[in-house]
Every structure is written in structure tokens, then in C-alpha cells.
Short mmCIF file of C-alpha atoms in Angstrom, two decimals:
data_model
loop_
_atom_site.label_atom_id
_atom_site.label_comp_id
_atom_site.label_asym_id
_atom_site.label_seq_id
_atom_site.Cartn_x
_atom_site.Cartn_y
_atom_site.Cartn_z
CA MET P 17 0.00 0.00 0.00
CA THR P 18 2.84 2.40 0.87
CA VAL P 19 4.44 1.79 -2.55
CA ILE P 20 1.17 2.64 -4.31
CA ILE P 21 0.64 5.80 -2.25
CA MET P 22 4.18 7.07 -2.82
CA THR P 23 4.04 6.29 -6.54
CA VAL P 24 0.74 8.14 -6.91
CA ILE P 25 2.17 11.18 -5.11
CA ILE P 26 5.26 11.23 -7.35
CA LEU P 27 3.10 11.03 -10.48
CA PHE P 28 0.71 13.67 -9.14
CA LEU P 29 3.55 16.10 -8.40
CA THR P 30 4.97 15.41 -11.85
CA GLY P 31 1.68 16.12 -13.59
CA MET P 32 1.03 19.31 -11.63
CA GLN P 33 4.54 20.66 -12.18
CA ALA P 34 4.60 19.74 -15.86
CA GLY P 35 1.25 21.41 -16.49
CA THR P 36 2.00 24.62 -14.58
CA PRO P 37 3.02 26.72 -17.63
CA TYR P 38 -0.45 26.00 -19.06
CA PHE P 39 -2.33 26.69 -15.80
CA VAL P 40 -1.10 30.28 -15.39
CA LYS P 41 -2.10 33.44 -17.20
CA ARG P 42 -1.04 33.82 -20.84
CA THR P 43 0.53 37.18 -20.00
CA VAL P 44 2.89 35.64 -17.41
CA VAL P 45 5.38 33.10 -18.78
CA PHE P 46 7.86 31.52 -16.34
CA GLY P 47 7.29 34.43 -13.97
CA VAL P 48 7.89 37.10 -16.62
CA THR P 49 5.26 39.63 -17.71
CA ILE P 50 4.56 39.30 -21.44
CA PRO P 51 2.49 42.04 -23.17
CA GLU P 52 -0.51 41.07 -25.28
CA GLY P 53 0.55 40.42 -28.85
CA HIS P 54 3.63 38.47 -27.81
CA THR P 55 2.05 35.77 -25.66
CA GLU P 56 1.91 33.36 -28.61
CA ASP P 57 5.57 33.83 -29.54
CA SER P 58 7.02 30.59 -30.95
CA LYS P 59 10.03 30.73 -28.63
CA LEU P 60 7.83 30.93 -25.56
CA ALA P 61 5.73 28.00 -26.78
CA GLN P 62 8.96 26.06 -27.29
CA TYR P 63 10.16 26.84 -23.75
CA LYS P 64 6.87 25.59 -22.30
CA LYS P 65 7.09 22.32 -24.23
CA TYR P 66 10.72 21.76 -23.22
CA TYR P 67 9.87 22.41 -19.57
CA MET P 68 6.87 20.08 -19.66
CA THR P 69 8.83 17.31 -21.43
CA GLY P 70 11.79 17.58 -19.05
CA THR P 71 9.55 17.50 -15.97
CA LEU P 72 7.51 14.55 -17.25
CA LEU P 73 10.62 12.52 -18.07
CA THR P 74 12.09 13.28 -14.64
CA GLY P 75 8.89 12.32 -12.84
CA LEU P 76 8.40 9.08 -14.78
CA THR P 77 12.03 8.14 -14.19
CA SER P 78 11.60 8.84 -10.47
CA ALA P 79 8.44 6.71 -10.31
CA ILE P 80 10.09 3.77 -12.10
CA THR P 81 13.22 4.07 -9.94
CA PHE P 82 11.09 4.11 -6.79
CA ILE P 83 9.19 0.97 -7.82
CA VAL P 84 12.43 -0.87 -8.62
CA LEU P 85 13.99 0.16 -5.28
CA SER P 86 10.86 -0.92 -3.43
CA LEU P 87 10.96 -4.37 -5.03
CA ASN P 88 14.58 -4.82 -3.95
CA ASP P 89 14.11 -3.57 -0.37
CA SER P 90 10.60 -3.77 1.05
CA THR P 91 11.22 -2.38 4.56
CA GLU P 92 8.75 0.37 5.45
CA ALA P 93 11.42 2.91 6.45
CA THR P 94 13.37 2.41 3.20
CA ILE P 95 10.26 2.70 1.04
CA VAL P 96 9.12 5.92 2.71
CA GLY P 97 12.65 7.39 2.66
CA SER P 98 13.28 6.64 -1.01
CA GLY P 99 9.79 7.85 -1.93
CA LEU P 100 10.32 11.21 -0.21
CA ALA P 101 13.81 11.55 -1.71
CA LEU P 102 12.52 10.96 -5.24
CA GLN P 103 9.65 13.40 -4.72
CA PHE P 104 12.19 16.03 -3.68
CA PHE P 105 14.39 15.13 -6.66
CA THR P 106 11.47 15.58 -9.07
CA LEU P 107 10.62 18.97 -7.59
CA LEU P 108 14.28 20.02 -7.61
CA ILE P 109 14.73 19.23 -11.31
CA SER P 110 11.49 21.03 -12.18
CA MET P 111 12.74 24.07 -10.22
CA ILE P 112 16.05 24.01 -12.09
CA LEU P 113 14.20 23.82 -15.41
CA TYR P 114 12.00 26.72 -14.30
CA VAL P 115 15.03 28.90 -13.52
CA VAL P 116 16.57 28.07 -16.91
CA PHE P 117 13.44 29.02 -18.85
CA HIS P 118 12.68 32.01 -16.62
CA THR P 119 16.10 33.38 -17.58
CA LYS P 120 15.57 32.62 -21.27
CA THR P 121 12.10 34.23 -21.26
CA ALA P 122 13.37 37.38 -19.53
CA LYS P 123 16.19 37.64 -22.08
CA GLN P 124 13.77 37.11 -24.98
CA LYS P 125 11.60 39.92 -23.66
CA GLN P 126 14.56 42.26 -23.17
CA ASP P 127 16.24 41.54 -26.48
CA ASN P 128 13.03 42.13 -28.43
CA GLU P 129 11.98 45.11 -26.30
CA TRP P 130 8.47 43.74 -25.82
CA GLY P 131 6.19 46.41 -24.41
CA ALA P 132 8.79 49.20 -24.70
CA THR P 133 6.47 51.37 -26.81
CA LEU P 134 3.29 50.57 -24.87
CA LYS P 135 1.80 52.76 -22.17
CA GLN P 136 1.62 50.92 -18.85
CA ILE P 137 -1.62 51.37 -16.91
CA ARG P 138 -3.20 49.83 -13.83
CA VAL P 139 -6.94 49.12 -14.01
CA VAL P 140 -8.98 49.66 -10.85
CA ASP P 141 -12.66 48.69 -10.66
CA LEU P 142 -14.26 49.56 -7.32
CA SER P 143 -17.30 47.42 -8.12
CA SER P 144 -15.12 44.29 -8.14
CA ARG P 145 -14.75 44.35 -4.35
CA SER P 146 -18.51 44.37 -3.77
CA ALA P 147 -18.92 41.42 -6.17
CA ASP P 148 -16.24 39.33 -4.44
CA GLU P 149 -17.72 36.00 -3.28
CA MET P 150 -14.83 34.67 -1.22
CA LEU P 151 -16.05 32.88 1.91
CA PRO P 152 -16.42 34.96 5.07
CA THR P 153 -13.78 33.99 7.64
CA ILE P 154 -16.58 32.96 10.02
CA TYR P 155 -16.92 29.73 8.00
CA PHE P 156 -13.52 28.63 9.28
CA THR P 157 -14.81 28.65 12.86
CA LEU P 158 -16.75 25.43 12.11
CA PRO P 159 -13.63 23.21 11.90
CA MET P 160 -12.16 25.05 14.89
CA THR P 161 -15.33 24.38 16.90
CA ILE P 162 -15.02 20.66 16.11
CA THR P 163 -11.43 20.68 17.35
CA ILE P 164 -12.19 22.56 20.57
CA GLY P 165 -15.07 20.15 21.22
CA LEU P 166 -12.70 17.20 20.79
CA ILE P 167 -10.18 18.75 23.18
CA ILE P 168 -12.90 18.98 25.84
CA TYR P 169 -14.05 15.42 25.07
CA THR P 170 -10.46 14.14 25.38
CA ILE P 171 -10.02 15.84 28.77
CA ILE P 172 -13.27 14.29 29.99
CA ASN P 173 -12.08 10.83 28.89
CA TYR P 174 -8.48 11.29 29.99
CA GLU P 175 -8.59 8.33 32.42
CA HIS P 176 -9.61 5.99 29.58
CA LEU P 177 -6.68 6.90 27.31
CA PRO P 178 -3.95 4.28 26.76
CA HIS P 179 -0.62 4.58 28.58
CA LEU P 180 1.13 5.24 25.25
CA ILE P 181 -0.40 7.97 23.06
CA PRO P 182 0.07 7.65 19.27
CA THR P 183 1.81 10.76 17.89
CA HIS P 184 2.33 9.71 14.28
CA TRP P 185 0.53 7.51 11.78
CA GLY P 186 2.17 5.79 8.81
CA PRO P 187 0.93 5.72 5.20
CA THR P 188 -1.26 2.68 6.00
CA GLY P 189 -3.02 4.50 8.84
CA ALA P 190 -1.37 2.49 11.61
CA PRO P 191 0.34 4.44 14.43
CA ASP P 192 4.13 4.13 14.29
CA ALA P 193 5.30 6.57 17.00
CA PHE P 194 4.17 6.98 20.61
CA SER P 195 4.66 9.17 23.69
CA GLU P 196 3.83 8.50 27.32
CA LYS P 197 0.42 9.74 28.39
CA ASN P 198 0.22 13.15 30.02
CA PRO P 199 -2.20 16.09 29.66
CA PHE P 200 -0.06 17.61 26.89
CA THR P 201 0.44 14.51 24.70
CA ALA P 202 -3.25 13.65 25.08
CA VAL P 203 -4.30 16.77 23.15
CA ALA P 204 -1.10 17.58 21.18
CA LEU P 205 -2.56 16.37 17.88
CA LEU P 206 -5.60 18.60 18.37
CA LEU P 207 -3.43 21.59 19.32
CA ILE P 208 -1.49 21.17 16.06
CA LEU P 209 -4.79 20.94 14.18
CA LEU P 210 -6.09 24.09 15.89
CA VAL P 211 -2.96 26.02 14.90
CA MET P 212 -3.34 24.83 11.29
CA GLN P 213 -6.98 25.91 11.26
CA GLY P 214 -6.04 29.34 12.60
CA MET P 215 -3.44 29.70 9.86
CA MET P 216 -5.95 28.71 7.15
CA SER P 217 -8.47 31.17 8.55
CA ALA P 218 -5.89 33.97 8.51
CA ILE P 219 -4.86 33.13 4.93
CA ASN P 220 -8.49 33.30 3.81
CA TYR P 221 -9.03 36.61 5.65
CA PHE P 222 -5.97 38.34 4.19
CA THR P 223 -6.37 36.95 0.65
CA LYS P 224 -9.90 38.34 0.74
CA LYS P 225 -8.39 41.75 1.49
CA SER P 226 -5.77 41.50 -1.26
CA GLY P 227 -6.04 43.64 -4.35
CA ILE P 228 -7.99 42.51 -7.43
CA LYS P 229 -5.79 43.14 -10.47
CA LEU P 230 -7.57 43.35 -13.81
CA ASN P 231 -6.07 43.00 -17.28
CA ALA P 232 -5.76 46.37 -18.99
CA THR P 233 -6.69 44.99 -22.41
CA ASN P 234 -9.43 42.58 -21.30
CA LYS P 235 -10.97 44.28 -18.29
CA ASN P 236 -14.41 42.63 -18.23
CA LYS P 237 -13.18 39.14 -19.03
CA SER P 238 -10.40 39.28 -16.47
CA LYS P 239 -12.83 40.60 -13.85
CA ILE P 240 -15.03 37.51 -14.21
CA GLN P 241 -11.99 35.23 -14.15
CA GLN P 242 -10.52 36.93 -11.08
CA LEU P 243 -13.73 36.81 -9.07
CA THR P 244 -14.35 33.17 -10.00
CA PHE P 245 -10.77 32.25 -9.10
CA ARG P 246 -11.03 33.96 -5.72
CA LYS P 247 -14.35 32.30 -4.91
CA TYR P 248 -13.24 28.77 -5.74
CA THR P 249 -9.83 29.24 -4.12
CA SER P 250 -11.60 30.20 -0.90
CA TRP P 251 -13.90 27.17 -1.10
CA PHE P 252 -10.97 24.88 -1.88
CA LEU P 253 -9.10 26.18 1.17
CA PHE P 254 -12.16 25.68 3.38
CA LEU P 255 -12.85 22.15 2.14
CA THR P 256 -9.18 21.21 2.57
CA THR P 257 -9.32 22.52 6.15
CA LEU P 258 -12.53 20.57 6.80
CA LEU P 259 -11.13 17.33 5.34
CA THR P 260 -7.96 17.68 7.42
CA THR P 261 -10.09 18.29 10.50
CA LEU P 262 -12.17 15.16 9.90
CA LEU P 263 -9.10 12.99 9.32
CA LEU P 264 -7.22 14.14 12.43
CA ALA P 265 -10.43 14.06 14.48
CA PHE P 266 -10.83 10.42 13.45
CA PHE P 267 -7.28 9.64 14.58
CA GLN P 268 -7.96 11.37 17.91
CA LEU P 269 -11.11 9.34 18.44
CA THR P 270 -9.18 6.12 17.80
CA ILE P 271 -6.90 7.12 20.69
CA ILE P 272 -9.88 7.52 23.03
CA HIS P 273 -11.85 4.55 21.67
CA GLU P 274 -9.43 1.97 20.31
CA GLU P 275 -12.27 -0.19 19.05
CA ILE P 276 -13.41 2.42 16.50
CA GLY P 277 -13.11 1.49 12.85
CA GLY P 278 -10.70 -1.39 12.85
CA THR P 279 -7.80 -2.02 10.47
CA LEU P 280 -9.79 -1.48 7.27
CA LEU P 281 -11.02 1.98 8.27
CA LEU P 282 -7.57 2.99 9.48
CA ILE P 283 -6.30 2.26 5.99
CA THR P 284 -9.17 3.72 3.97
CA ALA P 285 -9.51 6.98 5.97
CA PRO P 286 -6.08 8.46 5.11
CA LEU P 287 -6.21 6.90 1.64
CA GLY P 288 -9.60 8.49 1.00
CA PHE P 289 -8.30 11.82 2.25
CA LEU P 290 -5.32 11.57 -0.10
CA VAL P 291 -7.41 10.62 -3.14
CA ILE P 292 -10.00 13.36 -2.57
CA SER P 293 -7.29 15.99 -1.97
CA LEU P 294 -5.24 15.08 -5.05
CA VAL P 295 -8.24 14.76 -7.37
CA GLY P 296 -9.67 18.02 -6.04
CA ALA P 297 -6.37 19.85 -6.56
CA ALA P 298 -6.02 18.47 -10.10
CA ILE P 299 -9.56 19.47 -11.08
CA TYR P 300 -9.11 22.89 -9.52
CA ALA P 301 -5.84 23.53 -11.40
CA TYR P 302 -7.17 22.24 -14.73
CA LYS P 303 -10.62 23.87 -14.61
CA ILE P 304 -9.79 27.17 -12.89
CA GLY P 305 -6.07 27.78 -13.40
CA GLN P 306 -4.08 30.60 -11.84
CA GLY P 307 -6.15 33.76 -11.62
CA GLY P 308 -8.97 31.97 -13.47
CA ALA P 309 -6.80 31.69 -16.58
CA ARG P 310 -8.45 28.43 -17.71
CA ILE P 311 -12.02 29.69 -17.30
CA GLN P 312 -13.51 30.18 -20.75
CA ILE P 313 -15.48 33.42 -21.04
CA ASP P 314 -17.65 33.95 -24.12
CA LEU P 315 -17.59 37.72 -24.06
CA GLU P 316 -17.14 40.23 -26.85
CA GLU P 317 -14.83 42.98 -25.70
CA GLN P 318 -13.13 45.79 -27.54
CA THR P 319 -9.38 45.57 -26.95
CA PRO P 320 -7.68 48.96 -26.43
CA GLN P 321 -4.54 49.55 -28.47
CA GLY P 322 -1.18 50.88 -27.32
CA ILE P 323 -1.53 49.94 -23.66
CA THR P 324 -0.41 47.13 -21.40
CA ASP P 325 -0.52 46.18 -17.73
CA VAL P 326 1.95 47.72 -15.33
CA ASP P 327 5.14 45.64 -15.51
CA GLU P 328 5.89 44.43 -11.97
CA ASP P 329 8.78 42.12 -12.87
CA ARG P 330 11.11 44.16 -10.66
CA TYR P 331 9.12 43.11 -7.60
CA TRP P 332 9.30 39.39 -8.45
CA LYS P 333 12.66 37.86 -7.64
CA ALA P 334 13.23 34.99 -10.10
CA GLY P 335 9.53 35.32 -10.88
CA VAL P 336 8.66 33.48 -7.66
CA PHE P 337 9.34 35.69 -4.63
CA TYR P 338 7.28 38.88 -4.38
CA VAL P 339 8.91 41.75 -2.48
CA ASN P 340 7.03 45.06 -2.56
CA LYS P 341 6.93 47.25 0.54
CA ASN P 342 4.56 49.66 -1.21
CA ASP P 343 1.88 46.99 -1.76
CA PRO P 344 -0.45 46.67 1.27
CA SER P 345 -1.51 43.18 0.15
CA ILE P 346 -0.11 40.47 2.41
CA PHE P 347 -0.91 37.67 -0.03
CA VAL P 348 -0.70 37.95 -3.82
CA GLU P 349 -1.38 35.54 -6.66
CA LYS P 350 1.49 33.29 -7.64
CA ARG P 351 3.15 33.83 -10.97
CA PHE P 352 4.16 30.21 -11.38
CA GLY P 353 1.81 27.74 -9.80
CA VAL P 354 -1.79 27.91 -8.63
CA GLY P 355 -2.79 29.78 -5.49
CA TRP P 356 -1.26 32.54 -3.41
CA THR P 357 2.15 33.51 -2.05
CA ILE P 358 3.16 36.01 0.60
CA ASN P 359 4.42 39.52 -0.03
CA LEU P 360 7.91 39.29 1.48
CA GLY P 361 7.93 43.07 1.71
CA ASN P 362 5.17 42.95 4.34
CA PRO P 363 6.31 41.57 7.74
CA ILE P 364 2.76 40.54 8.71
CA GLY P 365 2.97 37.78 6.08
CA TYR P 366 5.94 36.22 7.87
CA PHE P 367 3.96 36.09 11.11
CA ILE P 368 0.88 34.53 9.49
CA LEU P 369 2.80 31.83 7.63
CA PHE P 370 5.88 31.08 9.70
CA GLY P 371 4.44 31.78 13.17
CA PRO P 372 2.06 28.77 13.09
CA ILE P 373 4.78 26.57 11.57
CA ALA P 374 7.10 27.47 14.48
CA VAL P 375 4.36 26.63 16.99
CA ILE P 376 3.65 23.27 15.32
CA LEU P 377 7.36 22.40 15.32
CA ALA P 378 7.57 23.36 19.00
CA ILE P 379 4.62 21.10 19.86
CA ALA P 380 6.16 18.23 17.87
CA PHE P 381 9.53 18.76 19.59
CA PHE P 382 8.06 18.25 23.06
CA LEU P 383 6.18 15.07 22.15
#
């Protein structure tokens, strides 16, 4: 089962990475702003194909290598270790390929002086904010309420807990690490979950406050795409939080009531979570795309001539890291990938993202 799970994850990562150039906006290629009229340049199309081919070959090679290694050494620790190593290797090669083609794309743009004669403008539509359908942050209190309720339930049933508290579960759903029972270890899993839920809630709140950037040459179309992207991104974040809550709540209940579920449910629960999460992410990326780029809008719109969007390449380091102290947005849309990234020029973003991670690591350290 572990071999299957690891293989699926490697192939999933490969597919998502390979398809990324086709999930993002046409006007952003490998993290570089490309003005309308040059987005279909043959060189850029060639770079995308080379990146996709290189990533696919790397991922397939990693998957085959992993299967061969697993057949030769079937110990659980070796399988998990080699699987994680090959996942990292696949991501590393895709990152190297990205940097190569980011550099080539930036040079192509500079050498051909794309956009040099166009007037750069920023489109602001105040009505967009009122039409935003991102979920209110109050929705994220539902998973948090479930967690707090389980903490109380665990305290009430403290005397019935086993002497050794599971602190980690393997790919098959069976616990493989334990700590001696005490008030802290009894609820540690739920404390980690509560911190994660708080982080997800904060991400939703601050992405909802982030700026809505419209395309200067396709204002109405990009408005619909942006609003749809924001709505479904918010729902995807909420459903991911809810699924994570249900999975970890199930594990907590198995600590209190060891007779719950049995071996079959312990296997199918995490496997079901994995399948739903991966399928959901794939559908989301393919159907929505970054910034709603893959949403087809049948809309006749007059395209203004001689203008282009404001070129913000100077704020994007390697097209991945956004650093802009003048932008009040804490989270901004990724340029390569689907979703959001933090504005490294705003210190609040560090606190929202890295603060919870530090707390989770601290909890794990004392287990």
C-alpha cells in the first residue's frame, strides 16, 4: 500500500509541475510579464514544451526508480525514505528547469523590447470588491469548533486513554510513534490541528483583502476570471481545512476509543483523504487555473490599443518571490503555480505563515 501511495504522489507532483506553464495566465510566462501580442511567440511555446517534457521525463524516471527500489528492499522505512527523496528530486529538477526558462524568457523579452512602446496602466474597478464571493472567515470557525469540542471530550475521557499515546501515523493508517500519556500529549494532535486551522483562517481573511488586479486589455473578461478564481480558491481552502479536521479528528477518536473502525477503516480513511485531496487539486488547477486563466469566457470585448498592464517584474525575484513594501496586500497571486504567495515586503505575512509553523514544530519537539 505504501508503494502505491508514494508512486501516486510522485506522479501527481509530476503532472502538476509539468502542467503549470499551461495553468497560469497567458501574460505571465515563467514568472515574466509578457504584453498582449507576444504571448503566442514561438520561442515561448517552445520553452513551455521543453519544460513540460523535461519534468515529465524526470517524474516518470523517479516513479520507475522508486518501484524498482521498493521491489529490492521492502522495509517500510526504506520505502518511505526513497519515496520522499525521489519526490524532492522531481521537484528540484522542475525548479532548475524553471530557472533556466525564466532566464531565457526574460532575455527574450529584453532583447526584443516587448512592451517598450506601450503605455503601462493599472486598471482599478471599485465594483469588483462588492462582487467578491470569497467565503467569510466565520466559515472557518466550524472546523475550529469541532477541534475545541474534541479537546474537551479528550479531557473528559483522559482516564480511559492508553498509557502510550500515538503521535504519528504511517501511510497505511497504523500508528508508528508513541509518547507517554500526560495532559499535553493527550491533546497535542488537536493543538497542532487548531494552529493549522487558525493559519488557514488567517490566509483566507488576508487573501480576501488582497487587491484585485484586472487585465488592462481585457478588463471585463479578467474581472469575471478573477472573481471566480477567488471564490473557488476560498472554497478549496475551506474544504481542505474541513477534510484535514475530519481525518485528524478520526485519529484522535481512535486514541480515546481503540475499538473504532478497525484495520480497514484505518487504511481507507487516510487513503480516501489523499485521493480526494489530489483529485480536487487536479480538477481545480485544470478547470480554474491561476487567476482563473483556464475559465472560458464567451464575451465580446473591444481591446484597447497601445496599452499594457503595469510591468511588476522588478518586484518578483526569479519570478517566484514577491517583495514590494509599497503593496499593502499580504498575499498575492502566484506567478508560477496555482494559489497565493506572501508579499515578502510585508512583515505581517511572515507572522501569518511562519508563526504557526514554528508553533507546530515546538509542539512536535516536546512530544
